[in-house]
Amino acid sequence: MSKLVFSTWRGEFIDNRGKSPDELSESAFKLPETYHGEKDSKAFIGWDGVAIFDEDIDAIELASQYAAQYQQYSEACGRCAPGRWGGRILYDLLDKIARGEGSHDDIAHLKEISQTMMATSKCEIGKTVPKPILDLMEHYKVQFDEAINGQKPSKHYGKDITYIAKVTAPCTDMCPAHVDIPAYIEGVRDMIFTDSLAATRQTMPLAHTCGRVCPHPCEDACRRANLDEPISIMELKRLGADYETDHGLPWQHPQEPKALRNDGKKVAIVGAGPAGLTAAYYLALEGIKVDIFEELPVLGGEVAVGVPQYRMPIEKYNKDIELVTSMEGVDVYTNHRVNAERLKELDAEYDATLLAFGTRLSKKIYANNENQKMGGYWGAIAMLDKVNLWSKYGIGSPVSNELKDKVVVCVGGGFTSMDVVRCSIREGAKKVIMLYRRDEATIIRNTTYEEYHEAVEEGVEFIFHSAVEEIFDDGEKITKLKVNRFELVPDPEGGRAQLVKVEGADFEIECDYLIPAVSQAADLQLLPEEWALELTSWNTLLTNGKDYMTSRPGLFAAGDCEYGPMTIVNAVGQAKRAASVISRYIYEGKTSLTDDEIMEDHLAKLKVYDKKEKITGWMPGLPRAVSEKLGVDERKTNNKEVNLGFTGEEAIAEAERCMRCYYISMVAV
């Protein structure tokens, strides 16, 4: 049964005070009634209202503590007078009432200041902080009157109640790595690129990389989209990293790295991809010894050997890698395959081990006569390995030896399949086709509009609502494919439309190569059988998704091997959290989350972004900046970087479109 006593959250008015159990109303929102574990919340207060879970709440002290959190923020910001002075007045007056020295004139002044802040503050944090305070003053008026009329402290003033606050933003909440996006955009706008980079590296060390190949889910939660178009968040991220590299600056760390601890504690990381590198970086910042074991001859994981040079120049990625490997206490061992016996040795030798080995086994498409050893059948991971090891490191030989003047068919609909088809074009294939079971809108959603559009420009042919039924060969190599066509049939019950085969619409494609890129699997042979580690239904390592420890104490997992194939930014977000947990686990012997991490999880459930919100007070119609791209003829025969990035003028103009949508939320426990 709901513990909710009262709520004004996001326009939902619920008042369960004094009601019998069968009269109680439920909230439509996932409000944090339980803070963590068995610890209940007394109240939640934030940008869009307040929710009370305990009848014994002190509404005055709750409002006062919320104002105190904003006052700290506003004094650090100081960008507008209504926000800066308003924050101070809100707290001073509420604290005055809470300690029993207030007057009814103070209530009138609070309402006046609140209305001024909501109308004139430059950014959302100043506009929204007064709302829940006004709600409390209106609906808990009796408490305010008693404190003022009796000139006595409010009932919990000075009592042992903990108030836990977090500043967030819709874009930050949607980012799996919880990057402080408004802060790094602000650094670009002010042309202080070192500040921009430092803000990014608070939670994202791979700024070059995620400034180029991130699917930018943050842009789906940009409030600017409710007005005109979302900010070009991803492209602004690379500017700080490029500035650091181009000017030869010392590493811009988010904090001064701690000296390597001389206590014998150490952590092993299996895999030097984005997850492994991220965890190593944040552990090293805390002065913890880290050893990374990588099977490949190069560092960087799938971004290095899977993401093509034209999307992610290796010289830029190497700067992100060097940031990590330059940290005191980080040692890396390449060409080091960890098998079950070796993993048992690491488990015994190290205080904690993080598995971050990714998913590097290409899955089958399950067509008739599918033979992975047949000539012309080439798994996407193996194909991209060969492309990138040659183009980036000079290892192996050019893939053009195989694909030049050939017909290539790729089956898939994500980033890996896009990389396959666009690389095939660059390796001289005569014709390149991608078969995808769903539609154009879905492939754009799976990747990005830019990625799909550029592939079409380069000559890739997309055949949607299609799947391979049978593969034909001449005994040595593939000769052609039988392809089924499908159509989306609406569900008469209003559910999800179903893909239904169109009878009589089959067709054949003559081809030289079939490259499946439907998904990847983790190679779990390195897991000792006797450990009996718990796995997910997807055959990845099971954790609780919060502290990332597996069913074996001290053994953690993050990235693709924990969740299945995911984006770089997802892997980074998991690894950052895992590193934080590990840094405490190796000293305390138990997993724990910080209050900031607990609040992140609550806000992710609650959803910070409201796509139905009507934005007012901002100038609409400011066009989104579009960076220059290499022309088709200039790019499709080579590996030059396609996206040239913003000019200085474009970057500043785009950064100025940011509405700085910070919010404060707070839980009383």
XYZ file of C-alpha atoms in Angstrom:
669
model
C 0.000 0.000 0.000
C 1.195 3.516 -0.768
C 2.841 5.509 2.007
C 1.967 8.753 0.217
C 0.399 11.363 2.495
C 0.347 14.378 0.191
C 1.635 15.291 -3.276
C 1.625 18.151 -5.754
C 4.192 16.485 -8.011
C 3.937 17.431 -11.691
C 0.414 18.796 -11.413
C -0.941 15.744 -9.569
C -2.799 16.799 -6.416
C -3.169 14.061 -3.788
C -4.167 14.715 -0.190
C -4.450 11.527 1.883
C -4.286 13.304 5.237
C -6.888 11.955 7.631
C -8.237 9.382 5.167
C -8.972 5.744 5.930
C -6.858 3.055 4.180
C -9.551 2.292 1.601
C -9.791 5.970 0.627
C -6.091 6.499 -0.127
C -5.065 7.739 -3.577
C -2.006 6.417 -5.403
C 0.504 8.495 -7.354
C 1.092 7.920 -11.060
C 4.777 8.674 -10.492
C 7.603 6.549 -9.064
C 8.164 8.746 -6.051
C 11.016 7.753 -3.697
C 8.892 6.492 -0.793
C 11.782 4.231 0.240
C 15.130 5.981 0.178
C 17.485 2.982 0.191
C 17.353 -0.506 1.625
C 15.017 -0.398 4.602
C 15.369 3.354 5.097
C 12.108 5.170 4.344
C 11.821 8.701 3.018
C 9.886 11.274 4.995
C 9.469 13.609 2.029
C 10.659 14.403 -1.480
C 10.808 17.980 -2.725
C 11.894 19.189 -6.149
C 11.422 21.453 -9.119
C 7.860 20.391 -9.860
C 6.258 20.011 -6.455
C 6.484 18.138 -3.187
C 5.566 14.655 -1.949
C 5.104 13.830 1.730
C 5.357 10.230 3.001
C 5.243 10.831 6.771
C 2.303 12.456 8.602
C 4.787 13.862 11.112
C 6.634 15.974 8.536
C 7.865 19.452 9.447
C 6.856 21.403 6.339
C 8.618 24.586 7.488
C 11.970 22.917 8.067
C 11.589 20.968 4.806
C 11.081 24.219 2.886
C 13.915 25.882 4.793
C 16.406 23.090 4.089
C 15.422 23.070 0.402
C 16.008 26.822 0.252
C 19.368 26.303 1.968
C 20.445 23.907 -0.777
C 19.492 26.445 -3.413
C 21.249 29.255 -1.570
C 24.539 27.325 -1.725
C 24.068 26.756 -5.448
C 22.987 30.334 -6.246
C 25.915 31.896 -4.418
C 28.335 29.676 -6.349
C 26.612 30.579 -9.605
C 25.872 34.276 -9.156
C 24.820 34.818 -12.772
C 21.608 36.691 -12.053
C 20.398 38.915 -9.203
C 16.963 37.279 -8.816
C 18.587 33.905 -8.359
C 21.460 35.041 -6.153
C 19.595 37.445 -3.844
C 16.321 35.571 -4.064
C 17.987 32.415 -2.815
C 19.428 34.201 0.174
C 16.101 35.849 1.065
C 14.164 32.585 0.722
C 16.462 30.807 3.134
C 16.783 33.687 5.618
C 13.007 34.136 5.920
C 12.190 30.416 6.082
C 14.896 29.797 8.686
C 13.586 32.757 10.672
C 10.100 31.220 10.724
C 11.486 27.737 11.486
C 13.368 28.951 14.548
C 10.242 30.708 15.903
C 11.045 34.332 15.092
C 8.951 34.846 11.952
C 5.968 37.040 11.158
C 3.059 37.013 8.730
C 4.817 39.826 6.869
C 7.614 37.313 6.196
C 5.048 35.024 4.529
C 3.917 37.887 2.282
C 7.549 38.704 1.474
C 8.277 35.043 0.660
C 5.396 34.950 -1.798
C 6.512 38.194 -3.440
C 10.135 37.058 -3.795
C 9.020 33.669 -5.127
C 6.912 35.245 -7.847
C 9.791 37.559 -8.816
C 12.249 34.666 -9.026
C 9.876 32.549 -11.098
C 9.346 35.404 -13.547
C 12.854 36.870 -13.848
C 15.530 34.265 -13.024
C 17.807 33.552 -15.955
C 17.718 29.781 -15.679
C 15.384 27.025 -14.591
C 16.801 26.411 -11.152
C 15.862 29.900 -10.001
C 12.472 29.682 -11.703
C 11.511 26.332 -10.176
C 12.850 26.387 -6.602
C 9.981 28.567 -5.291
C 7.221 26.235 -6.590
C 7.357 23.486 -3.928
C 7.954 26.115 -1.240
C 4.762 27.906 -2.257
C 2.961 24.540 -2.266
C 4.058 23.872 1.328
C 3.102 27.373 2.452
C -0.375 26.898 0.965
C -1.187 23.332 1.948
C 0.649 23.216 5.280
C -0.423 26.708 6.298
C -1.434 25.517 9.771
C 2.193 24.671 10.620
C 3.417 28.072 9.433
C 0.683 29.866 11.402
C 1.445 27.919 14.586
C 5.176 28.734 14.413
C 4.478 32.419 13.762
C 1.572 32.933 16.159
C 3.242 30.989 18.962
C 6.723 32.371 18.201
C 8.107 28.887 18.670
C 10.435 26.725 16.576
C 8.873 24.355 14.089
C 8.554 20.805 15.412
C 11.691 19.324 13.829
C 13.895 22.419 13.910
C 17.384 21.370 14.965
C 16.339 17.711 15.178
C 18.292 14.751 13.788
C 16.747 14.538 10.314
C 18.931 14.134 7.241
C 18.244 16.146 4.107
C 19.908 14.814 0.966
C 19.925 17.010 -2.147
C 21.037 16.598 -5.736
C 21.334 19.058 -8.592
C 20.415 17.580 -11.935
C 19.099 18.515 -15.382
C 16.921 16.614 -17.864
C 19.877 16.029 -20.190
C 22.166 15.006 -17.329
C 19.578 12.584 -15.985
C 19.130 10.931 -19.398
C 22.904 10.609 -19.948
C 23.982 7.125 -18.755
C 27.219 8.678 -17.458
C 25.330 11.574 -15.802
C 27.659 14.146 -17.326
C 27.116 17.719 -16.103
C 26.052 18.818 -19.567
C 24.955 22.411 -18.811
C 28.337 23.030 -17.181
C 30.412 21.870 -20.147
C 28.173 23.786 -22.537
C 28.634 26.856 -20.356
C 32.407 26.437 -20.637
C 32.101 26.507 -24.427
C 29.816 29.533 -24.338
C 32.283 31.416 -22.129
C 35.208 30.145 -24.257
C 36.828 28.597 -21.180
C 37.375 25.195 -22.742
C 39.373 23.865 -19.803
C 36.333 24.383 -17.564
C 34.218 22.618 -20.171
C 36.530 19.605 -20.200
C 36.840 19.462 -16.412
C 33.037 19.355 -16.144
C 32.886 16.480 -18.627
C 35.584 14.480 -16.871
C 33.745 14.553 -13.565
C 31.963 11.447 -14.855
C 33.264 10.886 -18.410
C 37.012 10.483 -19.025
C 36.673 9.625 -22.740
C 35.756 13.122 -23.912
C 37.322 12.816 -27.390
C 35.442 9.582 -27.944
C 32.003 10.445 -26.608
C 32.227 13.809 -28.332
C 32.252 11.883 -31.626
C 30.516 8.517 -31.404
C 27.901 8.912 -28.678
C 24.263 8.279 -29.689
C 23.462 11.303 -27.495
C 20.326 10.144 -25.653
C 20.689 13.421 -23.742
C 19.361 15.245 -26.802
C 16.108 13.267 -26.500
C 15.654 14.908 -23.096
C 16.719 18.437 -24.059
C 14.027 20.922 -22.999
C 14.992 23.039 -25.972
C 13.197 20.410 -28.094
C 9.933 21.539 -26.451
C 10.615 24.977 -27.909
C 12.333 24.348 -31.277
C 15.236 21.870 -31.625
C 17.503 20.155 -29.075
C 20.991 21.473 -28.431
C 23.754 19.718 -30.367
C 25.032 18.369 -27.058
C 27.409 15.677 -28.303
C 29.322 17.885 -30.718
C 29.918 20.537 -28.053
C 31.513 17.896 -25.825
C 34.515 17.296 -28.078
C 35.597 20.948 -28.004
C 37.184 20.853 -24.558
C 39.112 17.671 -25.353
C 40.258 18.953 -28.740
C 41.381 22.205 -27.098
C 43.470 20.300 -24.548
C 45.092 18.196 -27.272
C 45.578 20.951 -29.843
C 47.225 23.255 -27.304
C 49.353 20.597 -25.642
C 47.917 21.344 -22.200
C 48.540 19.200 -19.131
C 45.715 16.776 -18.409
C 42.609 18.566 -17.149
C 41.514 16.297 -14.318
C 38.235 16.965 -12.485
C 40.220 16.888 -9.235
C 43.829 16.624 -8.208
C 44.736 12.922 -8.478
C 45.610 11.425 -5.109
C 49.057 9.972 -4.623
C 49.287 6.205 -5.056
C 48.364 4.608 -1.737
C 51.048 2.514 -0.143
C 48.655 0.038 1.470
C 48.967 -2.969 -0.843
C 45.374 -2.721 -2.083
C 44.965 -3.329 -5.806
C 42.269 -3.958 -8.412
C 42.422 -6.089 -11.570
C 40.445 -5.113 -14.668
C 39.868 -7.584 -17.503
C 39.421 -5.619 -20.726
C 40.815 -2.265 -21.870
C 37.726 -0.966 -23.653
C 35.662 2.048 -22.573
C 34.396 0.329 -19.404
C 37.811 -0.903 -18.304
C 39.528 2.405 -19.059
C 36.851 4.400 -17.240
C 37.023 2.273 -14.109
C 40.809 2.446 -14.103
C 40.737 6.236 -14.387
C 38.413 6.869 -11.450
C 40.137 4.302 -9.254
C 43.508 5.890 -10.049
C 42.124 9.333 -9.200
C 41.572 7.916 -5.713
C 45.171 6.656 -5.553
C 44.241 2.972 -5.942
C 46.586 0.580 -7.797
C 45.048 -0.839 -10.986
C 46.261 -3.484 -13.443
C 44.431 -3.902 -16.775
C 44.647 -7.148 -18.752
C 43.790 -6.925 -22.464
C 43.606 -9.776 -24.943
C 44.156 -7.615 -28.038
C 47.568 -6.229 -29.041
C 46.148 -2.687 -28.745
C 44.201 -0.752 -26.132
C 40.712 0.643 -26.497
C 38.531 -2.408 -27.013
C 35.788 -2.303 -29.605
C 36.109 1.456 -30.093
C 39.672 0.876 -31.269
C 39.118 -2.186 -33.459
C 35.417 -1.843 -34.194
C 34.616 1.842 -34.696
C 36.088 3.041 -38.006
C 38.702 5.737 -38.335
C 36.367 8.047 -40.264
C 34.094 8.189 -37.207
C 36.635 7.920 -34.392
C 40.183 8.933 -35.393
C 42.568 6.711 -33.469
C 44.890 9.632 -32.745
C 42.031 11.244 -30.793
C 41.010 8.046 -29.009
C 44.632 7.436 -28.092
C 44.581 10.732 -26.192
C 41.685 9.451 -24.071
C 43.591 6.207 -23.532
C 46.792 8.066 -22.664
C 44.867 10.112 -20.079
C 44.163 6.831 -18.278
C 47.474 5.047 -18.752
C 49.418 8.124 -17.642
C 47.824 7.935 -14.196
C 50.109 6.834 -11.391
C 49.449 3.225 -10.464
C 47.818 2.136 -13.744
C 49.652 -0.689 -15.533
C 48.405 -2.353 -18.714
C 49.200 -5.798 -20.106
C 48.249 -6.370 -23.770
C 48.204 -9.712 -25.607
C 47.128 -11.118 -22.263
C 44.175 -13.472 -22.615
C 42.498 -14.216 -19.320
C 41.135 -17.764 -19.189
C 39.418 -19.518 -16.303
C 42.677 -20.473 -14.575
C 44.093 -16.979 -14.952
C 40.892 -15.435 -13.619
C 41.138 -17.606 -10.512
C 44.695 -16.347 -10.029
C 43.550 -12.720 -10.355
C 40.707 -13.355 -7.935
C 43.179 -14.657 -5.355
C 45.835 -12.010 -5.943
C 43.708 -8.828 -6.098
C 41.327 -7.236 -3.622
C 38.662 -6.878 -6.321
C 38.359 -7.755 -9.999
C 36.261 -5.964 -12.608
C 35.223 -7.911 -15.705
C 34.901 -5.504 -18.629
C 35.668 -7.771 -21.569
C 32.794 -6.786 -23.832
C 30.880 -8.886 -26.338
C 33.066 -9.929 -29.247
C 31.268 -12.976 -30.646
C 29.065 -12.237 -33.668
C 25.686 -13.928 -33.457
C 24.180 -15.956 -36.299
C 21.131 -14.789 -38.279
C 19.607 -18.287 -38.077
C 18.947 -18.736 -41.787
C 18.739 -22.095 -43.514
C 22.117 -23.475 -44.618
C 23.995 -20.986 -42.406
C 27.601 -22.143 -42.125
C 30.000 -19.804 -40.363
C 32.961 -21.546 -42.033
C 31.617 -21.075 -45.564
C 33.608 -18.749 -47.835
C 32.018 -15.312 -47.933
C 30.465 -15.630 -44.478
C 32.225 -13.033 -42.325
C 31.150 -12.057 -38.816
C 30.937 -8.305 -38.275
C 33.403 -8.258 -35.356
C 36.060 -10.183 -37.300
C 35.534 -8.011 -40.374
C 35.818 -4.743 -38.437
C 38.833 -6.042 -36.510
C 40.659 -6.556 -39.774
C 39.589 -3.173 -41.164
C 40.725 -1.242 -38.128
C 43.869 -3.146 -37.215
C 45.148 -2.353 -40.708
C 43.861 1.198 -41.137
C 44.772 2.353 -37.630
C 47.812 0.259 -36.687
C 49.173 -1.295 -39.904
C 48.576 -4.766 -38.488
C 47.446 -7.423 -40.976
C 46.399 -6.503 -44.503
C 43.793 -4.300 -46.243
C 40.224 -5.594 -46.359
C 40.046 -4.299 -49.923
C 41.912 -7.493 -50.796
C 38.668 -9.315 -50.043
C 35.923 -6.778 -50.795
C 37.078 -4.782 -53.809
C 34.494 -5.043 -56.633
C 32.419 -7.488 -54.586
C 28.732 -7.441 -53.579
C 28.346 -7.246 -49.798
C 25.138 -7.872 -47.861
C 24.993 -6.950 -44.182
C 22.150 -8.005 -41.903
C 21.521 -5.695 -38.968
C 20.226 -2.318 -37.886
C 22.583 -0.789 -35.336
C 25.921 0.969 -35.107
C 27.935 -2.170 -35.873
C 26.037 -2.826 -39.094
C 26.427 0.833 -40.089
C 30.163 0.521 -39.561
C 30.221 -2.643 -41.687
C 28.432 -1.147 -44.681
C 30.254 2.178 -44.646
C 33.623 0.432 -44.300
C 32.683 -1.869 -47.183
C 32.111 1.187 -49.365
C 35.546 2.506 -48.419
C 37.155 -0.874 -49.130
C 35.958 -0.749 -52.733
C 32.894 -2.996 -52.705
C 30.900 -2.774 -55.947
C 27.548 -2.887 -54.189
C 26.619 -2.755 -50.507
C 23.185 -3.701 -49.173
C 21.829 -3.660 -45.632
C 18.848 -5.867 -44.815
C 16.825 -4.836 -41.781
C 13.655 -6.365 -40.330
C 12.184 -3.042 -39.261
C 11.821 0.403 -40.805
C 13.852 3.508 -41.516
C 12.643 5.321 -38.389
C 13.801 2.446 -36.189
C 17.270 2.277 -37.712
C 17.646 6.015 -37.147
C 16.510 5.562 -33.548
C 18.996 2.693 -33.100
C 21.860 4.793 -34.454
C 21.523 8.470 -35.399
C 19.973 10.392 -38.256
C 23.423 11.596 -39.285
C 24.850 8.078 -39.458
C 21.986 6.772 -41.592
C 21.911 9.835 -43.852
C 25.662 9.685 -44.494
C 25.473 5.973 -45.326
C 22.740 6.639 -47.890
C 24.824 9.466 -49.392
C 27.767 7.096 -49.750
C 25.727 4.598 -51.754
C 24.558 2.000 -49.238
C 21.240 0.429 -50.297
C 18.814 -0.221 -47.437
C 16.078 -2.845 -47.790
C 13.681 -2.594 -44.864
C 11.171 -5.160 -43.549
C 13.353 -7.977 -44.844
C 15.229 -11.013 -43.503
C 17.353 -13.808 -44.961
C 15.535 -17.143 -45.106
C 18.184 -19.239 -46.836
C 21.836 -19.025 -47.876
C 23.015 -20.681 -51.097
C 26.588 -21.733 -51.892
C 28.564 -23.591 -54.546
C 30.271 -25.845 -52.023
C 33.070 -23.367 -51.319
C 31.543 -19.927 -51.027
C 28.225 -18.095 -50.767
C 26.516 -17.319 -54.085
C 23.116 -15.862 -53.230
C 20.482 -15.289 -50.549
C 16.759 -15.925 -50.427
C 15.128 -12.950 -48.668
C 11.643 -12.701 -47.163
C 9.656 -9.500 -47.107
C 7.549 -8.501 -44.121
C 4.906 -5.920 -43.366
C 3.796 -4.297 -40.141
C 0.278 -5.344 -39.245
C -1.467 -3.215 -36.599
C -2.685 -4.998 -33.482
C -6.506 -4.727 -33.366
C -6.227 -4.651 -29.551
C -4.070 -1.529 -29.763
C -0.805 -3.259 -28.866
C 2.498 -3.231 -30.735
C 2.204 -3.825 -34.490
C 3.512 -7.234 -35.563
C 5.860 -8.116 -38.420
C 4.106 -10.566 -40.730
C 5.711 -12.296 -43.705
C 4.313 -11.233 -47.068
C 3.551 -14.444 -48.934
C 4.848 -14.573 -52.494
C 7.110 -11.529 -52.008
C 10.393 -13.439 -51.554
C 13.339 -12.367 -53.681
C 16.959 -13.357 -54.213
C 20.195 -11.385 -53.973
C 23.387 -12.587 -55.620
C 26.303 -11.691 -53.402
C 29.907 -12.482 -52.571
C 29.868 -11.728 -48.842
C 27.256 -12.016 -46.100
C 28.181 -10.126 -42.943
C 25.827 -10.707 -39.975
C 25.699 -7.751 -37.591
C 22.522 -8.543 -35.699
C 24.102 -8.652 -32.259
C 27.102 -9.871 -30.281
C 27.560 -12.296 -27.434
C 30.022 -12.440 -24.564
C 32.676 -15.143 -24.556
C 32.150 -16.631 -21.109
C 34.818 -19.330 -21.349
C 36.958 -17.375 -18.896
C 34.442 -17.988 -16.087
C 35.424 -20.954 -13.887
C 32.572 -23.469 -13.913
C 32.898 -24.173 -10.200
C 32.116 -20.534 -9.416
C 28.601 -21.067 -10.840
C 28.215 -17.357 -11.504
C 24.637 -16.201 -12.011
C 23.857 -15.137 -15.582
C 21.040 -13.192 -17.210
C 18.647 -14.669 -19.760
C 20.885 -13.002 -22.374
C 23.860 -15.025 -21.129
C 25.641 -12.059 -19.632
C 26.874 -11.602 -16.061
C 24.084 -10.875 -13.616
C 24.439 -7.970 -11.194
C 21.758 -5.915 -9.482
C 22.382 -3.053 -11.921
C 23.311 -0.696 -9.093
C 26.623 -1.741 -7.503
C 27.694 -4.068 -10.371
C 28.972 -6.874 -8.158
C 28.303 -10.367 -9.508
C 27.105 -13.309 -7.420
C 30.739 -13.841 -6.378
C 31.942 -11.374 -3.697
C 34.706 -9.125 -4.985
C 33.996 -9.913 -8.651
C 32.348 -7.028 -10.489
C 31.160 -6.626 -14.087
C 30.433 -3.574 -16.220
C 29.776 -2.802 -19.856
C 28.724 -5.256 -22.550
C 29.594 -8.408 -20.573
C 27.128 -7.301 -17.884
C 24.275 -5.948 -20.000
C 24.875 -7.136 -23.539
C 25.920 -4.931 -26.479
C 25.480 -1.335 -25.395
C 26.680 2.135 -26.286
C 29.999 3.576 -25.182
C 28.328 6.059 -22.859
C 26.353 3.261 -21.167
C 29.562 1.325 -20.576
C 31.231 4.436 -19.170
C 28.307 5.127 -16.836
C 28.338 1.573 -15.467
C 32.109 1.551 -15.033
C 32.141 4.906 -13.239
C 29.621 3.546 -10.726
C 31.495 0.236 -10.416
C 34.775 2.070 -9.704
C 33.072 4.107 -6.997
C 31.688 0.975 -5.324
C 34.992 -0.902 -5.638
C 36.917 1.995 -4.069
C 34.893 1.441 -0.875
C 34.537 -2.341 -1.134
C 38.270 -3.051 -1.000
C 38.493 -1.249 2.351
C 35.116 -2.015 3.914
C 34.475 -5.512 2.542
C 30.917 -4.628 1.510
C 29.207 -2.795 -1.328
C 27.592 0.573 -0.759
C 26.302 3.508 -2.775
C 26.851 7.184 -2.102
C 23.855 9.439 -1.527
C 24.540 11.015 -4.901
C 24.312 7.609 -6.597
C 21.122 6.710 -4.715
C 19.557 9.982 -5.804
C 20.638 9.326 -9.407
C 18.686 6.076 -9.335
C 15.595 7.723 -7.872
C 15.605 10.486 -10.463
C 16.100 8.006 -13.292
C 12.894 6.243 -12.199
C 11.019 9.482 -11.667
C 12.093 10.932 -15.043
C 13.388 14.488 -14.975
C 12.386 15.383 -18.527
C 8.732 16.126 -19.255
C 8.094 16.013 -22.997
C 4.637 17.546 -22.478
C 6.003 20.642 -20.756
C 5.214 23.954 -22.443
C 8.305 26.168 -22.487
C 7.770 29.903 -22.053
C 10.032 32.875 -21.530
C 12.635 31.859 -24.120
C 13.082 33.021 -27.695
C 11.910 30.215 -30.013
C 13.070 29.444 -33.521
C 16.830 29.693 -32.968
C 18.274 27.231 -35.505
C 20.402 24.316 -34.341
C 23.972 24.597 -35.601
C 25.095 21.934 -38.057
C 28.805 21.194 -38.318
C 30.575 20.837 -41.642
C 30.938 17.325 -43.055
C 33.301 16.073 -45.715
C 31.617 15.801 -49.104
C 30.647 12.339 -50.315
C 33.238 12.144 -53.086
C 35.932 13.355 -50.703
C 35.235 10.763 -48.024
C 33.923 7.486 -49.388
C 37.233 6.144 -50.684
C 39.275 6.873 -47.557
C 39.185 7.055 -43.761
C 39.283 10.815 -43.284
C 37.150 12.009 -40.378
C 33.733 12.857 -41.786
C 32.516 15.258 -39.109
C 34.780 18.301 -39.044
C 33.156 19.790 -35.933
C 31.995 23.311 -35.211
C 33.828 26.517 -35.954
C 34.319 28.778 -32.945
C 31.404 30.988 -33.967
C 29.096 27.999 -34.504
C 30.059 26.487 -31.158
C 29.360 29.675 -29.204
C 26.051 30.252 -31.010
C 24.959 26.683 -30.280
C 26.064 26.885 -26.636
C 24.052 30.092 -26.223
C 20.891 28.139 -27.116
C 21.261 26.145 -23.887
C 18.595 27.109 -21.333
C 20.691 25.877 -18.399
C 17.925 23.623 -17.111
C 19.312 22.778 -13.693
C 16.905 21.530 -11.039
C 17.342 20.731 -7.341
C 15.682 17.748 -5.694
C 15.904 16.736 -2.045
C 14.829 13.827 0.139
C 14.269 13.975 3.892
C 15.128 10.724 5.698
